[in-house]
Amino acid sequence: MQGRKVRSLWRNRRRISFLLFLLPSLAGVTLFVLLPFLDVMKRSLLTAVTGEFTGVKNYNVIFHNQAFLLAVGNTLRFTFVCIPLLVLLGLLIAFPLSGFRNAGLIKSVYLFPLAMPTATVVLVWKMVFYRQGFLNLALTELGRITGMWGPVTVDYLATEASFGVLVASYLWKNTGYTVVLWLAGILSIPNEYIEAAKVDGAGRFTCIRYIILPNLKGSFYTIVILSFLNSFKIYREAYLVAGSYPQEDIYLLQHLFNNWFVNMEFDKMAAAAVCVGVVLFVAIMILQRLWDKEA
């Protein structure tokens, strides 16, 4: 009987300690995330000026808004193009790097783009891709030498090529941390597994397929989530390069939110924000479910 009381007291103390440990984090999330999101949900059901209750009218408006549909389509297209490219590119770079002794020193170089200010990155893209940019000058010179074409004066940021420029900018800036995460996952695999497989006659590709890749599921999940969230942060580059109303192929949700904010259309912005938040939450939960199923 005395032993049961001691064990019960010990369990209660552990629960209290656990709750006290979570309390600061829970309070921060509630204050800075949950309560503001609930306020946005409330505003999505009201008019922006009078605060009159309108039900789901704002949602009906945004789903019939051509700018919203264009922005959603471009954002989804950008996400589904960039994330597979980023994950695969990072993995292809990380594999050979994992064999170097100074991999830790080398991987720090890949984080350099993250340290560069966004304004500097945008200036570089403008210098390269504008009508009189370095790319056109180089192509013009190549055409003059080969005699195959004349002067090239394409404004890449004002054509359909702007989407490719934005994808290249995202990959250039985010590949570094992807490589670092892949490297961390590869280097954490016990070398004994690979040595044992080699003793049994397994080649390099066999080791990669049956030992390394299955042990990288945790890294893969983390990279996909971070890449998915970071794909929504490319707005700064797109805005600084092309302004509030860029070429339609790179008109993203963030452009739309900014323009609605400037025009004080807070009701539509709130409704769109709720939809985006729900989609993000569902997507992350699906990825979590798939990862738990594979684990």
Tab-separated table of C-alpha atoms in Angstrom:
chain	number	residue	atom	x	y	z
A	1	MET	CA	0.000	0.000	0.000
A	2	GLN	CA	2.760	2.404	0.932
A	3	GLY	CA	4.563	1.563	-2.321
A	4	ARG	CA	1.461	2.393	-4.370
A	5	LYS	CA	1.147	5.792	-2.690
A	6	VAL	CA	4.796	6.553	-3.400
A	7	ARG	CA	4.430	5.562	-7.064
A	8	SER	CA	1.239	7.587	-7.405
A	9	LEU	CA	2.877	10.622	-5.825
A	10	TRP	CA	5.856	10.243	-8.130
A	11	ARG	CA	3.622	10.048	-11.218
A	12	ASN	CA	1.713	13.167	-10.160
A	13	ARG	CA	4.933	15.079	-9.660
A	14	ARG	CA	6.139	14.038	-13.114
A	15	ARG	CA	2.876	15.194	-14.666
A	16	ILE	CA	3.070	18.546	-12.908
A	17	SER	CA	6.695	18.970	-13.966
A	18	PHE	CA	5.745	18.080	-17.543
A	19	LEU	CA	2.901	20.619	-17.574
A	20	LEU	CA	5.109	23.337	-16.081
A	21	PHE	CA	7.723	22.622	-18.722
A	22	LEU	CA	5.139	23.000	-21.517
A	23	LEU	CA	3.391	26.030	-20.027
A	24	PRO	CA	5.692	28.802	-21.406
A	25	SER	CA	5.614	27.328	-24.908
A	26	LEU	CA	1.867	26.725	-24.787
A	27	ALA	CA	1.257	30.259	-23.528
A	28	GLY	CA	3.366	31.714	-26.342
A	29	VAL	CA	1.618	29.676	-29.033
A	30	THR	CA	-1.794	30.588	-27.621
A	31	LEU	CA	-1.000	34.303	-27.360
A	32	PHE	CA	0.825	34.797	-30.643
A	33	VAL	CA	-0.695	32.118	-32.907
A	34	LEU	CA	-4.037	30.696	-31.784
A	35	LEU	CA	-5.708	33.889	-30.546
A	36	PRO	CA	-4.681	35.971	-33.602
A	37	PHE	CA	-5.875	33.189	-35.920
A	38	LEU	CA	-9.233	33.043	-34.115
A	39	ASP	CA	-9.498	36.817	-34.547
A	40	VAL	CA	-8.801	36.438	-38.277
A	41	MET	CA	-11.499	33.771	-38.500
A	42	LYS	CA	-13.955	36.155	-36.846
A	43	ARG	CA	-13.015	38.998	-39.221
A	44	SER	CA	-13.522	36.696	-42.216
A	45	LEU	CA	-17.219	36.567	-41.321
A	46	LEU	CA	-17.602	40.359	-40.997
A	47	THR	CA	-17.440	43.360	-43.302
A	48	ALA	CA	-14.187	45.302	-43.235
A	49	VAL	CA	-15.640	48.746	-42.483
A	50	THR	CA	-18.863	48.297	-40.501
A	51	GLY	CA	-18.096	44.959	-38.853
A	52	GLU	CA	-21.487	43.636	-39.943
A	53	PHE	CA	-21.895	39.853	-39.900
A	54	THR	CA	-22.000	38.462	-43.452
A	55	GLY	CA	-21.546	34.721	-42.914
A	56	VAL	CA	-19.607	33.001	-45.695
A	57	LYS	CA	-20.091	35.847	-48.186
A	58	ASN	CA	-16.409	36.806	-48.062
A	59	TYR	CA	-15.426	33.216	-48.874
A	60	ASN	CA	-17.823	33.184	-51.813
A	61	VAL	CA	-16.304	36.434	-53.072
A	62	ILE	CA	-12.696	35.264	-52.984
A	63	PHE	CA	-13.482	31.944	-54.711
A	64	HIS	CA	-14.961	33.923	-57.604
A	65	ASN	CA	-12.114	36.442	-57.644
A	66	GLN	CA	-9.879	36.015	-60.708
A	67	ALA	CA	-6.828	37.465	-58.959
A	68	PHE	CA	-7.236	34.991	-56.099
A	69	LEU	CA	-7.602	32.028	-58.462
A	70	LEU	CA	-4.531	33.157	-60.426
A	71	ALA	CA	-2.483	33.579	-57.258
A	72	VAL	CA	-3.551	30.180	-55.891
A	73	GLY	CA	-2.694	28.457	-59.169
A	74	ASN	CA	0.730	30.099	-59.384
A	75	THR	CA	1.519	29.365	-55.742
A	76	LEU	CA	0.577	25.689	-56.104
A	77	ARG	CA	2.546	25.432	-59.334
A	78	PHE	CA	5.580	27.018	-57.718
A	79	THR	CA	5.332	24.708	-54.693
A	80	PHE	CA	4.948	21.479	-56.679
A	81	VAL	CA	7.837	22.392	-58.986
A	82	CYS	CA	10.282	23.660	-56.376
A	83	ILE	CA	9.955	21.141	-53.549
A	84	PRO	CA	10.804	17.988	-55.587
A	85	LEU	CA	13.667	19.839	-57.305
A	86	LEU	CA	15.017	21.128	-53.997
A	87	VAL	CA	14.808	17.765	-52.222
A	88	LEU	CA	16.433	15.878	-55.107
A	89	LEU	CA	19.126	18.496	-55.738
A	90	GLY	CA	20.096	18.617	-52.065
A	91	LEU	CA	20.302	14.821	-51.895
A	92	LEU	CA	22.429	14.587	-55.044
A	93	ILE	CA	24.873	17.133	-53.605
A	94	ALA	CA	24.912	15.618	-50.111
A	95	PHE	CA	25.815	12.082	-51.215
A	96	PRO	CA	29.267	12.885	-52.644
A	97	LEU	CA	29.959	15.433	-49.889
A	98	SER	CA	29.349	12.808	-47.191
A	99	GLY	CA	32.481	10.987	-48.335
A	100	PHE	CA	34.794	13.935	-47.629
A	101	ARG	CA	36.560	14.215	-44.305
A	102	ASN	CA	35.996	17.974	-44.174
A	103	ALA	CA	32.280	17.739	-44.982
A	104	GLY	CA	31.487	19.986	-41.999
A	105	LEU	CA	33.678	22.749	-43.416
A	106	ILE	CA	32.357	22.325	-46.942
A	107	LYS	CA	28.699	22.419	-45.935
A	108	SER	CA	29.158	25.826	-44.302
A	109	VAL	CA	29.787	27.216	-47.785
A	110	TYR	CA	26.331	26.068	-48.876
A	111	LEU	CA	24.724	28.152	-46.126
A	112	PHE	CA	26.209	31.342	-47.562
A	113	PRO	CA	23.124	32.225	-49.679
A	114	LEU	CA	20.964	32.223	-46.522
A	115	ALA	CA	23.228	34.862	-44.998
A	116	MET	CA	22.898	37.224	-47.971
A	117	PRO	CA	20.358	40.050	-47.585
A	118	THR	CA	17.321	39.712	-49.808
A	119	ALA	CA	17.929	43.131	-51.369
A	120	THR	CA	21.386	41.995	-52.476
A	121	VAL	CA	19.991	38.834	-54.047
A	122	VAL	CA	17.332	40.842	-55.876
A	123	LEU	CA	19.965	43.261	-57.193
A	124	VAL	CA	21.941	40.337	-58.592
A	125	TRP	CA	18.868	38.905	-60.334
A	126	LYS	CA	18.090	42.301	-61.853
A	127	MET	CA	21.658	42.696	-63.118
A	128	VAL	CA	21.491	39.246	-64.723
A	129	PHE	CA	17.957	39.000	-66.142
A	130	TYR	CA	16.887	42.508	-67.136
A	131	ARG	CA	16.771	43.647	-70.760
A	132	GLN	CA	20.312	45.025	-70.569
A	133	GLY	CA	21.460	42.430	-68.041
A	134	PHE	CA	24.526	40.228	-68.066
A	135	LEU	CA	22.690	37.226	-69.544
A	136	ASN	CA	21.542	39.166	-72.608
A	137	LEU	CA	24.972	40.722	-73.025
A	138	ALA	CA	26.594	37.288	-72.894
A	139	LEU	CA	24.089	35.811	-75.379
A	140	THR	CA	24.513	38.796	-77.687
A	141	GLU	CA	28.294	38.388	-77.646
A	142	LEU	CA	27.966	34.651	-78.276
A	143	GLY	CA	25.646	35.319	-81.188
A	144	ARG	CA	28.090	37.845	-82.630
A	145	ILE	CA	30.978	35.371	-82.402
A	146	THR	CA	29.055	32.440	-83.883
A	147	GLY	CA	26.950	34.485	-86.277
A	148	MET	CA	23.879	32.447	-85.307
A	149	TRP	CA	21.690	35.300	-83.971
A	150	GLY	CA	21.605	39.032	-83.491
A	151	PRO	CA	21.324	41.173	-80.353
A	152	VAL	CA	19.299	39.628	-77.507
A	153	THR	CA	17.125	42.088	-75.575
A	154	VAL	CA	14.636	39.849	-73.762
A	155	ASP	CA	13.262	41.162	-70.464
A	156	TYR	CA	13.025	37.811	-68.698
A	157	LEU	CA	11.184	39.269	-65.726
A	158	ALA	CA	8.361	40.489	-67.956
A	159	THR	CA	7.793	37.228	-69.826
A	160	GLU	CA	6.836	33.637	-68.953
A	161	ALA	CA	10.524	33.065	-68.188
A	162	SER	CA	9.981	35.018	-64.945
A	163	PHE	CA	8.631	31.832	-63.353
A	164	GLY	CA	11.887	30.040	-64.137
A	165	VAL	CA	13.860	32.944	-62.676
A	166	LEU	CA	11.833	32.747	-59.462
A	167	VAL	CA	12.342	28.967	-59.233
A	168	ALA	CA	16.099	29.403	-59.769
A	169	SER	CA	16.195	32.060	-57.043
A	170	TYR	CA	14.397	29.762	-54.585
A	171	LEU	CA	16.673	26.815	-55.351
A	172	TRP	CA	19.823	28.908	-55.104
A	173	LYS	CA	18.873	30.315	-51.729
A	174	ASN	CA	17.466	27.156	-50.098
A	175	THR	CA	19.636	24.348	-51.440
A	176	GLY	CA	22.265	25.056	-48.769
A	177	TYR	CA	20.207	24.158	-45.706
A	178	THR	CA	18.766	21.167	-47.587
A	179	VAL	CA	22.286	19.850	-48.192
A	180	VAL	CA	23.167	20.374	-44.524
A	181	LEU	CA	20.077	18.466	-43.347
A	182	TRP	CA	20.710	15.606	-45.765
A	183	LEU	CA	24.352	15.485	-44.637
A	184	ALA	CA	23.314	15.362	-40.990
A	185	GLY	CA	21.030	12.429	-41.750
A	186	ILE	CA	23.634	10.538	-43.793
A	187	LEU	CA	26.446	11.063	-41.271
A	188	SER	CA	24.213	9.902	-38.407
A	189	ILE	CA	23.816	6.427	-39.946
A	190	PRO	CA	26.123	3.995	-38.088
A	191	ASN	CA	29.014	3.063	-40.335
A	192	GLU	CA	28.778	-0.547	-39.080
A	193	TYR	CA	25.589	-1.051	-41.124
A	194	ILE	CA	27.335	-0.121	-44.352
A	195	GLU	CA	30.486	-2.096	-43.540
A	196	ALA	CA	28.428	-5.198	-42.765
A	197	ALA	CA	26.561	-4.845	-46.051
A	198	LYS	CA	29.827	-4.498	-47.975
A	199	VAL	CA	31.147	-7.649	-46.316
A	200	ASP	CA	28.042	-9.443	-47.593
A	201	GLY	CA	28.865	-8.272	-51.115
A	202	ALA	CA	26.610	-5.207	-51.393
A	203	GLY	CA	27.757	-2.514	-53.798
A	204	ARG	CA	27.524	1.246	-53.348
A	205	PHE	CA	24.107	1.604	-54.970
A	206	THR	CA	22.755	-1.355	-53.012
A	207	CYS	CA	23.910	0.275	-49.773
A	208	ILE	CA	22.261	3.530	-50.795
A	209	ARG	CA	18.965	1.848	-51.683
A	210	TYR	CA	18.585	-0.562	-48.778
A	211	ILE	CA	20.519	1.105	-45.939
A	212	ILE	CA	21.027	4.836	-46.434
A	213	LEU	CA	17.693	5.886	-47.972
A	214	PRO	CA	15.490	3.969	-45.459
A	215	ASN	CA	17.388	5.651	-42.629
A	216	LEU	CA	16.797	9.107	-44.104
A	217	LYS	CA	13.005	9.137	-43.655
A	218	GLY	CA	13.225	11.516	-40.694
A	219	SER	CA	15.470	13.913	-42.621
A	220	PHE	CA	13.181	13.665	-45.645
A	221	TYR	CA	10.121	14.633	-43.587
A	222	THR	CA	11.915	17.605	-42.008
A	223	ILE	CA	13.233	18.834	-45.353
A	224	VAL	CA	9.858	18.583	-47.073
A	225	ILE	CA	8.096	20.496	-44.286
A	226	LEU	CA	10.729	23.255	-44.195
A	227	SER	CA	10.809	23.492	-47.996
A	228	PHE	CA	7.017	23.648	-48.100
A	229	LEU	CA	6.898	26.486	-45.576
A	230	ASN	CA	9.820	28.351	-47.177
A	231	SER	CA	8.120	28.204	-50.568
A	232	PHE	CA	5.611	30.699	-49.149
A	233	LYS	CA	8.429	33.106	-48.254
A	234	ILE	CA	9.649	33.744	-51.786
A	235	TYR	CA	7.372	36.787	-51.948
A	236	ARG	CA	10.135	39.179	-50.867
A	237	GLU	CA	12.224	38.349	-53.903
A	238	ALA	CA	9.265	38.444	-56.284
A	239	TYR	CA	8.013	41.746	-54.836
A	240	LEU	CA	11.383	43.510	-54.896
A	241	VAL	CA	12.120	42.297	-58.410
A	242	ALA	CA	8.787	43.058	-60.078
A	243	GLY	CA	6.668	45.107	-57.645
A	244	SER	CA	3.071	44.644	-56.493
A	245	TYR	CA	1.798	43.634	-59.926
A	246	PRO	CA	4.434	41.409	-61.524
A	247	GLN	CA	4.165	39.320	-64.670
A	248	GLU	CA	1.131	37.070	-64.162
A	249	ASP	CA	3.181	33.842	-63.973
A	250	ILE	CA	4.766	34.997	-60.711
A	251	TYR	CA	1.718	36.681	-59.198
A	252	LEU	CA	1.572	34.797	-55.890
A	253	LEU	CA	-0.770	34.745	-52.892
A	254	GLN	CA	1.545	37.073	-51.039
A	255	HIS	CA	1.155	39.688	-53.783
A	256	LEU	CA	-2.595	39.372	-53.476
A	257	PHE	CA	-2.532	39.746	-49.685
A	258	ASN	CA	-0.290	42.801	-49.953
A	259	ASN	CA	-2.571	44.463	-52.501
A	260	TRP	CA	-5.690	43.736	-50.462
A	261	PHE	CA	-3.959	45.121	-47.377
A	262	VAL	CA	-3.018	48.326	-49.201
A	263	ASN	CA	-6.614	48.675	-50.422
A	264	MET	CA	-7.890	47.908	-46.883
A	265	GLU	CA	-9.915	44.925	-48.058
A	266	PHE	CA	-9.362	43.183	-44.752
A	267	ASP	CA	-12.472	41.017	-44.965
A	268	LYS	CA	-11.335	39.296	-48.166
A	269	MET	CA	-7.794	39.053	-46.864
A	270	ALA	CA	-9.011	37.393	-43.661
A	271	ALA	CA	-11.112	34.859	-45.566
A	272	ALA	CA	-8.184	34.010	-47.863
A	273	ALA	CA	-5.815	33.731	-44.887
A	274	VAL	CA	-8.137	31.245	-43.174
A	275	CYS	CA	-8.300	29.118	-46.334
A	276	VAL	CA	-4.516	29.145	-46.717
A	277	GLY	CA	-4.019	28.321	-43.033
A	278	VAL	CA	-6.399	25.365	-43.228
A	279	VAL	CA	-4.712	24.036	-46.385
A	280	LEU	CA	-1.262	24.325	-44.805
A	281	PHE	CA	-2.422	22.560	-41.651
A	282	VAL	CA	-4.062	19.725	-43.610
A	283	ALA	CA	-0.996	19.307	-45.838
A	284	ILE	CA	1.337	19.077	-42.841
A	285	MET	CA	-0.957	16.595	-41.102
A	286	ILE	CA	-1.060	14.419	-44.220
A	287	LEU	CA	2.735	14.448	-44.445
A	288	GLN	CA	2.939	13.596	-40.742
A	289	ARG	CA	0.500	10.709	-41.195
A	290	LEU	CA	2.441	9.352	-44.168
A	291	TRP	CA	5.711	9.634	-42.269
A	292	ASP	CA	4.278	7.859	-39.196
A	293	LYS	CA	2.929	5.095	-41.415
A	294	GLU	CA	6.337	4.568	-43.027
A	295	ALA	CA	8.237	4.782	-39.738
